[in-house]
Each structure stands twice: as C-alpha cells, then as structure tokens.
C-alpha cells in the first residue's frame, strides 16, 4: 500500500491528462451560504466556519455558520410552504415531474457534484461519478414513480352502519440531519422520499461536508421546486442540530449519525413536541466466513467491507469471523491482497482509498489502532498514518482480537479490520450477535441451509449473502438494537414521511352519530 498522491500526477491533473479531468482543475465553490426560502443568505450572526480539504488540510471555503435564529427562519419558511404553499397540495404526478427535472439537472452536473464530495469528504472522484451522484438522481426517479401512488384504503368496518377509509397525508415539516461519510447519498435517502410525500424540510448537513447539500438546494430551485420546500442551514450539531431536534414547529426529525447523538435527538424530541424521530445510527457489523466459502470471494468481500470509503461506512464489516477450517489460508491471502489496496489522492483513478474526512476522525482511528496493540491484539498489516500532509491511513488488520477489547466492541469508522476465529456455526452466530449494534451482516457460504439458518439468527437490519453492501433504493434499510429506529429506502421510507388519517361517516341515520 502506498500513497500515490505524487507531484507528477498533480501536474497531469492540472493539464487535464488524467481522469481527475475538468472538475479537478476547476475548484470553484459556488455556494457557501445558507439556503432559506429559495435564496442563499448569510447567517444572522454573520459568522462563518472553514471547510477543509482532507487531502492537504487546506481550507476550501468559508461557510455560513447558522445558529438557532437561522433555524427559526428556515422552519418559518418550511412551515409556510407546508401550510399554504403548493407542494403538499400538488398532485403526485406534478411533484414527480419536478423531481424528474431535479434528477436531470443532477445528471448534467455529475462531475461538479462528485468534485465537491471529493474535496470535502475525501471521497474518490471516480466512485462519486459512477455511484454516489447517479444514486441521487436514481433515487429521485424511483420516488417520483411512487409520488402519484400514495393512497389510503377503504376499511372493512366491523360496524355495518359505518363507512371508513384512510388518507395518507404528508407528515409536515421535516428536520433532516446528516453525517459526513456519504454527503450525497444520505442527503438523498432522506430528502427524496420526504419530497415525494409532499413534505417541506430543513436540512443540516454535517459541518465537515456542507458543499454538495448547498449545490443540491440550488439545483432543486432551478428545477422549479417551490421556495421553502428545501431549506439548508449549515453549521454545527450543538447549535443548528440541537435547534432542529427541539423545534416546536418541526413534525419529524430524520437523522443519520452516531448512536450518541441519536440519543440526544430522541431526548430533545421527547422534551419538546414529541415529534416523530427516525434514526440511522452506528454499527459494528459482522462478516461470517464459513468453511465451505469461496476463499477468494471471501477475501475480496472482507477487504471491500472494511476499506471501501476508507472504512467510514456505518455498515463496514469491521468484525470478520472465520471458521477454523479456512482460517489460516484466508489470513494468508488477505494479507497479500491488503498490500495491493492502494491509498491515494481522491482524483487518482488508481486509488482505492482516499484520506479520512478530517483531523479528529484521523486521530480517533490512530488512537484505536494504538489501543488495539496495547490490549494485546496482533497487527497483521498496516497501522500507520501515511505521509505528512493529509489524513491518510494504511488499511489495517488485527488478529487475536477478543470480545472484551475496545476494537471489537466500538465503532472505529476507519480502515481497521478485526479478525476472529470460530469453530461451530452456533459459536459464530453468538459471537456475531455479541454487540450493542445491529445494522448489517455478511455471510459467505455455498450451503443454502446454513445461509438460511444464519440469516434468521443474526439480529441486524440487512443481511448480505455472498456479497457486501447490497444496497438498493428499493431495499429498506434500518438498524436493530442501538443501530437505529425506522427505515430509509424502499417504500417504507416514503411511508415514514406520511401520516395515516382515518375518516368515518355513517351509512344510515343513527341515533347517536
Ligand atoms: P455525528 O453523530 O457526530 O454527527 C451527525 C450529524 O449530527 C452532524 O450533522 C452533526 O453536526 C449533528 N449533530 C452533532 N451533535 C448534535 C446534537 N447535539 N444535536 C443534533 N445534531 C447534532 O456523526 P458523524 O461523526 O457525522 O458520522 C459518523 C456516525 O454516523 C457513525 O456512528 C456512523 O455509523 C453513523 N452513520 C450511520 C449511518 C446509517 O445509515 N446507520 C450512515 C452513515 C453514518
């Protein structure tokens, strides 16, 4: 593993010869202000904060630093748009038409959006172009297709004198709080179904990665989505995030982030207006590799499950359990292949792993690696920072990890894999479930009976068999245990932005109705 961020390649990019292309050469940041009621504006306080490029630790732009007063203004705009504006009153197909237009504009700006996430979050530019940004426009088209199919049902009442039916109505003003690891996809996972449902919203992107959310707000505006429907307030968690979670005029908060902050949001919702809350939280997901597994495939999945997006993935398979019959051969292959997992600049098309998002995360990961060594785990490979500029860390693998160690229990959120051996199927299941989290799990085996049994025994919201990261917009995604409440994706997500109202009327004159 080696850092490929060489001067030569930088020069190639400057000359437009390598795939960094046009976007890499034109780092123009167009939107840095809050977006409220269809306009970009300064924060009431006039304050700004820095957003930093994790490749080189340089400031990319100064961003408006919102606070409680700005959240109040954004909620006022969203409330007005919900209570009096056209968006919730349009037909589903009218909303769908504007959502398709929004999707088309995203497709026309893929390079620029992928560029923003690459410099803000350290995400690979090529991956952004082919996966993250198309996933946003794809999600708009999926939910646009559902926007005109939202309907209640006629009820079969037990009392024959009554006629009853249900209406599905948008839940109202939604507060959306997102993390920094997938700035585009997680923005879309929440904003898009809420749009289709007819809600209006106030979005707070993570302070580390505010750039793409502001660009999406601009594109939504260009597409004709009415003023006040999407508002973006950039700033910090304890100010902007806390003001959203405790706001009396917000009807639901949809949050993705750490379990610790999720708990605060639930408490704030309970202490204010008992708003609906959905939480997508942390994870410490297991990948179970059984004796009959295809070893090459298992090795590839373990690497992908841990080092994709530099391990900054809520569902990363950071605990890999290997059955004893294949343990030695798998470890050997894993170490060989991990050495080829290239770390490099986000614009380098040969890099498979970019820099960690920021200094705090970088230091946190390195301190977990130190702790793993101190607690007695054996470092098989990696374990160090790379270079003296930027937040690059080697893909790291520990063996001899035991259940009491912090690296086994805590979410590290970096390129750090822990490998454990198990004997029987029961033991593997028990070890996999020994965590406070329950977000996802992977199973590698050719035995269908075994796969069925293990899939049903793991307490996690997503099970991926002979694959990893089996995400799809049609596939509901949500955690068990302390990994969350509620679901993103699929029609479940759309329904989470809808209220069910029942309407009852008598069929005949009744003395008491
Ligand atoms: P974080 O919880 O620190 O921050 C997430 C968001 O919450 C940010 O926008 C932040 O500003 C805001 N926030 C912070 N304090 C707040 C407060 N008191 N009130 C309201 N909002 C507040 O998480 P992070 O470091 O940005 O992201 C990493 C975490 O997110 C990891 O735990 C990861 O597992 C989780 N995550 C989960 C999923 C999922 O789908 N389950 C997806 C991605 C990330």
XYZ file of C-alpha atoms and ligand atoms in Angstrom:
557
model
C 0.000 0.000 0.000
C 1.477 3.301 -0.899
C 0.467 6.898 -1.268
C 0.077 7.797 -4.910
C -0.533 11.457 -4.411
C 2.614 12.405 -6.301
C 3.530 15.745 -7.718
C 3.686 14.229 -11.186
C 0.061 13.177 -11.074
C -0.948 16.563 -9.757
C 0.684 18.079 -12.813
C -1.146 15.607 -15.032
C -4.400 16.618 -13.454
C -3.624 20.283 -13.842
C -3.053 19.594 -17.531
C -6.277 17.586 -17.734
C -4.423 14.426 -18.815
C -5.602 12.137 -16.079
C -9.130 11.232 -15.096
C -9.287 13.951 -12.466
C -10.352 15.890 -15.570
C -12.063 19.202 -15.740
C -13.581 19.173 -12.296
C -10.211 18.585 -10.632
C -8.853 21.651 -12.376
C -11.698 23.969 -11.535
C -12.218 24.000 -7.793
C -14.722 26.826 -7.880
C -17.018 26.686 -4.871
C -20.199 28.476 -5.873
C -22.459 28.053 -2.858
C -21.337 28.759 0.694
C -24.364 30.463 2.263
C -27.498 29.215 3.965
C -30.383 28.402 1.628
C -33.671 29.662 3.080
C -36.953 30.196 1.259
C -35.374 29.926 -2.180
C -32.455 32.294 -1.515
C -28.845 31.995 -0.468
C -28.218 34.220 2.558
C -25.682 34.932 5.291
C -26.216 33.655 8.809
C -27.995 36.143 11.079
C -24.801 36.391 13.154
C -22.692 36.897 10.005
C -20.384 34.141 11.270
C -18.648 31.634 9.009
C -16.616 28.460 9.511
C -13.962 26.657 7.495
C -14.476 23.546 5.457
C -11.182 21.735 4.916
C -9.796 19.503 2.148
C -8.647 16.275 3.839
C -6.108 15.606 1.067
C -3.937 18.543 2.043
C -5.525 20.116 5.169
C -6.156 23.352 3.278
C -9.286 25.473 3.679
C -11.597 25.012 0.697
C -14.143 27.695 1.566
C -15.725 29.682 4.385
C -19.302 28.532 5.017
C -22.129 30.464 6.675
C -22.409 29.330 10.286
C -26.084 29.030 11.109
C -27.498 29.022 14.633
C -30.876 28.885 16.360
C -32.137 32.142 14.745
C -31.363 30.786 11.285
C -33.142 27.518 12.069
C -36.161 29.569 13.175
C -36.164 31.421 9.836
C -35.783 28.195 7.861
C -38.573 26.489 9.830
C -40.801 29.502 9.280
C -40.233 29.218 5.521
C -40.795 25.447 5.543
C -43.897 25.811 7.738
C -45.390 28.423 5.410
C -44.582 26.288 2.357
C -46.278 23.346 4.025
C -49.327 25.113 5.457
C -50.012 27.436 2.493
C -47.708 26.563 -0.407
C -48.322 24.442 -3.488
C -46.012 21.482 -2.761
C -48.222 19.367 -0.450
C -51.309 20.338 -2.480
C -49.991 19.356 -5.903
C -50.937 16.050 -7.393
C -48.328 13.344 -7.011
C -47.646 13.439 -10.731
C -46.954 17.183 -10.621
C -44.441 16.639 -7.830
C -42.974 13.750 -9.830
C -42.492 15.973 -12.897
C -40.383 18.430 -10.868
C -38.472 15.612 -9.210
C -37.585 14.219 -12.657
C -36.385 17.682 -13.677
C -34.257 17.857 -10.499
C -32.812 14.405 -11.365
C -31.933 15.535 -14.900
C -30.106 18.606 -13.553
C -28.114 16.380 -11.187
C -27.097 14.182 -14.112
C -25.952 17.274 -16.010
C -23.769 18.270 -13.033
C -22.317 14.894 -12.024
C -18.683 15.989 -12.326
C -19.128 19.096 -10.229
C -21.059 17.256 -7.504
C -18.536 14.401 -7.403
C -15.814 17.028 -7.198
C -17.453 18.684 -4.176
C -17.673 15.388 -2.253
C -14.111 14.509 -3.281
C -12.580 17.676 -1.851
C -14.941 17.993 1.114
C -15.215 14.374 2.304
C -12.128 12.743 0.741
C -14.345 10.520 -1.411
C -12.935 9.009 -4.590
C -13.913 11.215 -7.512
C -14.434 8.311 -9.920
C -16.639 6.452 -7.441
C -18.641 9.607 -6.887
C -19.188 9.971 -10.629
C -20.313 6.417 -11.223
C -22.002 5.582 -7.929
C -22.853 8.305 -5.429
C -24.204 11.043 -7.670
C -26.131 8.759 -10.068
C -27.623 7.162 -6.936
C -29.095 10.554 -6.032
C -30.763 11.095 -9.415
C -31.822 7.432 -9.466
C -33.443 7.845 -6.066
C -35.350 10.910 -7.332
C -36.703 8.869 -10.235
C -37.632 5.908 -8.026
C -39.638 8.044 -5.576
C -41.055 10.201 -8.380
C -42.560 6.950 -9.631
C -44.206 6.439 -6.255
C -45.395 10.024 -5.686
C -48.672 9.503 -7.557
C -49.380 6.132 -5.944
C -49.842 7.305 -2.380
C -53.291 6.309 -1.239
C -55.145 5.044 1.775
C -57.607 2.185 1.816
C -61.280 1.550 2.224
C -61.781 -0.175 5.567
C -63.952 -3.166 6.228
C -65.550 -1.781 9.363
C -66.912 -4.207 11.948
C -69.943 -1.963 12.450
C -72.049 -2.149 9.269
C -73.580 1.293 9.869
C -70.200 2.982 9.344
C -68.176 3.708 6.245
C -64.464 4.211 6.945
C -61.373 4.884 4.904
C -57.803 6.093 5.473
C -55.942 9.020 3.967
C -52.139 9.194 3.726
C -51.015 12.759 4.329
C -47.528 14.266 4.376
C -46.195 14.382 7.919
C -45.352 18.103 7.707
C -42.066 19.953 8.203
C -39.142 17.550 8.450
C -35.769 18.275 10.056
C -33.009 16.330 8.329
C -29.598 15.947 9.988
C -26.875 14.081 8.080
C -23.318 12.818 8.661
C -20.220 13.396 6.525
C -19.388 9.941 5.183
C -21.816 9.871 2.223
C -22.826 13.533 1.851
C -24.791 12.996 -1.370
C -26.377 9.585 -0.843
C -27.547 10.216 2.718
C -28.913 13.642 1.737
C -30.947 11.853 -0.952
C -32.009 8.959 1.297
C -33.939 11.454 3.402
C -34.775 14.467 1.246
C -36.126 12.481 -1.709
C -38.840 10.342 -0.043
C -39.843 13.378 2.035
C -40.258 15.358 -1.212
C -42.334 12.611 -2.820
C -44.583 12.503 0.252
C -45.255 16.259 -0.070
C -43.283 17.369 2.992
C -41.187 20.514 3.343
C -37.848 20.424 5.122
C -34.887 21.995 6.876
C -31.658 20.143 6.150
C -28.496 20.346 8.227
C -25.537 18.687 6.507
C -22.516 17.676 8.595
C -20.215 20.613 9.332
C -17.324 18.705 7.703
C -19.148 18.338 4.355
C -21.616 21.151 3.650
C -20.789 21.766 -0.032
C -22.867 19.267 -2.009
C -26.075 19.860 0.014
C -25.944 23.558 -0.937
C -25.429 22.632 -4.577
C -28.409 20.239 -4.482
C -30.543 23.034 -2.982
C -29.578 25.263 -5.911
C -30.465 22.538 -8.441
C -33.809 21.854 -6.748
C -34.565 25.556 -7.042
C -33.590 25.546 -10.723
C -35.848 22.544 -11.278
C -38.797 24.583 -10.031
C -39.292 23.015 -6.610
C -41.103 25.857 -4.808
C -39.438 28.204 -2.327
C -39.415 26.996 1.247
C -39.699 23.299 0.355
C -35.969 22.563 0.763
C -34.020 24.807 3.150
C -30.398 24.148 4.094
C -28.868 25.500 7.312
C -25.150 24.793 7.573
C -23.422 24.850 10.941
C -22.657 22.717 13.962
C -24.509 19.964 15.801
C -24.906 21.502 19.269
C -26.353 24.688 17.718
C -28.140 24.027 14.413
C -28.733 20.297 15.021
C -29.994 20.842 18.565
C -32.291 23.693 17.438
C -33.831 21.403 14.810
C -34.362 18.486 17.199
C -36.053 20.627 19.838
C -38.065 22.854 17.485
C -41.780 23.026 18.275
C -42.750 23.591 14.634
C -40.912 20.599 13.170
C -43.045 17.464 12.884
C -40.364 14.854 12.327
C -36.600 14.552 12.555
C -34.803 12.158 10.273
C -31.244 11.640 11.459
C -28.226 9.653 10.355
C -25.148 9.728 12.544
C -23.698 8.350 15.747
C -25.688 6.489 18.380
C -24.578 9.060 20.959
C -26.083 11.991 19.033
C -29.137 9.903 18.060
C -29.905 9.513 21.749
C -29.676 13.312 22.232
C -32.053 13.871 19.340
C -34.599 11.451 20.753
C -34.346 13.175 24.140
C -34.795 16.614 22.549
C -37.824 15.395 20.593
C -39.345 13.940 23.759
C -38.700 17.124 25.708
C -40.216 19.399 23.049
C -43.238 18.488 20.900
C -42.895 14.663 20.845
C -42.044 14.852 17.155
C -41.639 11.658 15.174
C -37.988 10.536 15.037
C -36.176 8.164 12.728
C -32.569 7.308 13.500
C -29.962 5.542 11.363
C -27.054 5.067 13.744
C -23.744 3.342 14.256
C -22.722 -0.245 13.596
C -20.113 -2.933 14.225
C -21.197 -5.378 11.599
C -20.010 -8.982 11.347
C -18.890 -10.810 8.215
C -19.118 -14.579 8.774
C -16.940 -16.731 6.538
C -17.729 -20.447 6.725
C -15.523 -23.443 5.919
C -17.218 -24.066 2.561
C -16.783 -20.470 1.347
C -15.095 -19.489 -1.890
C -11.930 -18.121 -0.270
C -11.021 -15.631 -2.984
C -14.502 -14.173 -2.890
C -14.428 -14.075 0.922
C -11.119 -12.201 0.898
C -12.425 -9.645 -1.600
C -15.578 -9.115 0.456
C -13.605 -8.685 3.688
C -11.403 -6.037 2.043
C -14.338 -4.245 0.483
C -16.371 -4.475 3.683
C -13.607 -2.798 5.669
C -11.666 -0.485 3.405
C -14.269 0.812 0.932
C -14.805 4.549 1.523
C -11.723 4.348 3.846
C -13.767 2.358 6.344
C -16.011 5.356 7.011
C -19.136 3.294 6.450
C -21.809 2.651 9.075
C -22.231 -0.939 7.838
C -18.492 -1.688 7.476
C -17.806 -5.355 8.304
C -15.305 -4.407 10.966
C -15.604 -7.795 12.725
C -14.665 -10.643 10.405
C -15.339 -14.136 11.810
C -13.612 -17.016 10.029
C -14.380 -20.677 10.629
C -11.289 -22.566 11.763
C -11.016 -24.863 8.715
C -10.220 -21.965 6.368
C -8.749 -19.504 8.847
C -5.057 -19.938 8.004
C -5.457 -19.910 4.232
C -7.778 -16.920 4.377
C -5.456 -14.876 6.595
C -2.552 -15.537 4.226
C -4.478 -14.375 1.169
C -5.978 -11.420 2.998
C -2.611 -10.018 3.971
C -1.275 -10.443 0.433
C -4.236 -8.678 -1.123
C -4.429 -5.920 1.503
C -0.952 -4.825 0.441
C -2.334 -4.041 -3.002
C -5.180 -1.917 -1.663
C -3.892 1.417 -2.938
C -4.229 4.532 -0.844
C -4.077 7.803 -2.718
C -5.489 11.113 -3.741
C -9.222 11.219 -4.370
C -8.633 12.266 -8.000
C -6.206 9.427 -8.697
C -8.199 6.844 -10.695
C -5.936 4.018 -9.467
C -6.532 4.774 -5.776
C -9.000 2.588 -3.885
C -8.893 4.577 -0.659
C -8.684 8.327 -0.098
C -7.971 10.360 3.053
C -10.097 10.160 6.204
C -12.588 13.012 6.441
C -10.765 15.248 8.924
C -8.196 15.571 11.683
C -10.491 14.476 14.502
C -11.504 11.277 12.737
C -7.898 10.622 11.640
C -6.631 10.908 15.227
C -9.503 8.834 16.588
C -8.698 5.963 14.216
C -4.971 6.065 15.035
C -5.730 6.046 18.753
C -7.944 2.947 18.322
C -5.095 1.255 16.462
C -2.760 2.068 19.390
C -5.327 0.783 21.834
C -5.683 -2.483 19.887
C -1.926 -3.010 20.145
C -1.924 -2.183 23.865
C -4.821 -4.550 24.547
C -2.846 -7.414 23.025
C -4.278 -7.807 19.515
C -1.717 -8.725 16.847
C -1.234 -6.294 13.988
C -1.082 -8.262 10.732
C -0.593 -5.289 8.470
C -0.972 -1.508 8.305
C -1.370 0.503 11.485
C 0.278 3.759 10.399
C -0.547 7.150 9.007
C 0.813 7.811 5.511
C 2.724 10.931 4.533
C 2.996 14.146 6.498
C 0.152 16.025 4.865
C -3.470 14.946 4.596
C -5.326 12.333 6.598
C -4.204 9.073 5.008
C -4.115 5.811 6.982
C -2.909 2.376 5.908
C -5.507 -0.391 5.608
C -5.055 -2.154 8.948
C -5.797 -5.734 10.012
C -5.724 -7.118 13.565
C -5.911 -10.787 14.596
C -6.128 -12.315 18.083
C -8.911 -9.879 18.874
C -11.089 -10.838 21.846
C -14.625 -9.810 22.715
C -13.594 -7.629 25.645
C -11.350 -5.386 23.522
C -12.443 -1.882 22.555
C -11.572 -2.541 18.899
C -14.067 -5.443 18.952
C -16.899 -3.506 20.578
C -16.539 0.117 19.402
C -17.283 1.544 16.007
C -13.906 2.834 14.773
C -15.185 4.214 11.464
C -11.877 3.815 9.680
C -9.874 1.234 7.677
C -9.387 -1.175 10.595
C -10.431 -4.852 10.392
C -10.557 -7.255 13.336
C -10.319 -10.940 12.521
C -11.614 -13.680 14.818
C -11.718 -17.490 14.540
C -14.766 -19.614 15.370
C -15.429 -23.364 15.498
C -19.123 -24.170 15.231
C -21.991 -22.407 13.484
C -23.602 -21.683 16.885
C -20.414 -20.110 18.132
C -20.154 -17.911 15.020
C -23.736 -16.693 15.447
C -23.222 -15.997 19.129
C -20.034 -14.016 18.516
C -21.610 -12.074 15.651
C -24.544 -11.085 17.862
C -22.311 -10.058 20.754
C -22.548 -6.336 20.048
C -24.820 -3.490 21.065
C -25.312 -2.713 17.381
C -27.385 -4.455 14.700
C -27.072 -2.659 11.391
C -25.890 -5.260 8.857
C -24.130 -8.613 8.470
C -22.449 -10.582 5.717
C -22.437 -14.362 5.241
C -20.068 -16.207 2.904
C -21.079 -19.818 2.286
C -22.337 -22.025 -0.539
C -24.628 -24.001 1.765
C -28.179 -22.698 1.367
C -29.434 -24.362 4.562
C -26.656 -22.808 6.561
C -27.241 -19.409 4.936
C -30.963 -19.524 5.727
C -30.330 -20.504 9.316
C -27.683 -17.841 9.941
C -29.675 -15.081 8.153
C -32.537 -15.657 10.564
C -30.297 -15.808 13.636
C -28.372 -12.576 13.202
C -30.030 -9.592 14.816
C -29.345 -6.959 12.163
C -31.423 -4.980 9.670
C -29.612 -6.029 6.479
C -28.094 -9.426 5.652
C -25.856 -9.741 2.603
C -25.160 -13.268 1.389
C -22.057 -13.845 -0.761
C -21.909 -10.104 -1.352
C -21.438 -6.966 0.732
C -23.026 -3.506 0.563
C -26.080 -4.979 -1.151
C -27.822 -1.617 -1.089
C -30.651 -0.754 -3.412
C -33.129 2.105 -3.362
C -35.932 -0.491 -3.338
C -34.460 -2.300 -0.333
C -35.495 -0.994 3.110
C -32.544 -0.211 5.346
C -32.613 0.270 9.119
C -30.970 -0.973 12.274
C -31.780 -3.376 15.101
C -30.730 -2.676 18.695
C -28.685 0.518 19.134
C -28.248 0.949 15.371
C -31.470 2.829 14.999
C -35.183 3.286 14.753
C -37.093 3.396 11.451
C -36.026 2.765 7.892
C -34.517 4.579 4.945
C -35.019 3.394 1.342
C -37.808 1.382 -0.212
C -41.443 2.303 0.098
C -41.006 2.012 3.885
C -39.090 5.309 3.765
C -41.862 7.018 1.795
C -44.430 5.846 4.355
C -42.307 7.168 7.199
C -42.998 10.687 5.864
C -46.763 10.101 5.782
C -49.429 10.249 8.464
C -52.357 7.848 8.336
C -55.649 9.585 8.994
C -58.909 7.669 9.337
C -62.201 9.158 8.163
C -65.521 7.693 9.264
C -69.057 8.571 8.217
C -72.405 6.847 8.952
C -74.073 4.984 6.135
C -77.534 5.309 7.679
C -79.056 7.737 10.127
C -78.019 6.587 13.531
C -79.462 7.940 16.783
C -76.058 8.631 18.296
C -73.885 9.714 15.353
P -22.369 12.590 14.421
O -23.453 11.909 15.163
O -21.258 13.178 15.199
O -22.955 13.766 13.528
C -24.018 13.548 12.628
C -24.782 14.839 12.461
O -25.360 15.184 13.713
C -23.922 16.020 12.042
O -24.631 16.804 11.124
C -23.722 16.758 13.350
O -23.472 18.129 13.189
C -25.054 16.528 14.023
N -25.035 16.700 15.483
C -23.983 16.628 16.329
N -24.368 16.892 17.592
C -25.705 17.140 17.544
C -26.683 17.460 18.523
N -26.378 17.615 19.814
N -27.957 17.615 18.127
C -28.305 17.456 16.831
N -27.420 17.175 15.851
C -26.128 17.015 16.204
O -21.874 11.513 13.377
P -20.745 11.688 12.288
O -19.442 11.691 13.011
O -21.057 12.811 11.378
O -20.933 10.351 11.437
C -20.441 9.160 11.865
C -21.522 8.342 12.524
O -22.656 8.240 11.673
C -21.084 6.920 12.762
O -21.502 6.495 14.035
C -21.812 6.143 11.682
O -22.045 4.798 11.969
C -23.069 6.892 11.571
N -23.691 6.631 10.280
C -24.796 5.833 10.245
C -25.392 5.526 9.036
C -26.613 4.648 8.984
O -27.290 4.658 7.956
N -26.945 3.925 10.009
C -24.874 6.047 7.852
C -23.751 6.854 7.919
C -23.173 7.150 9.147
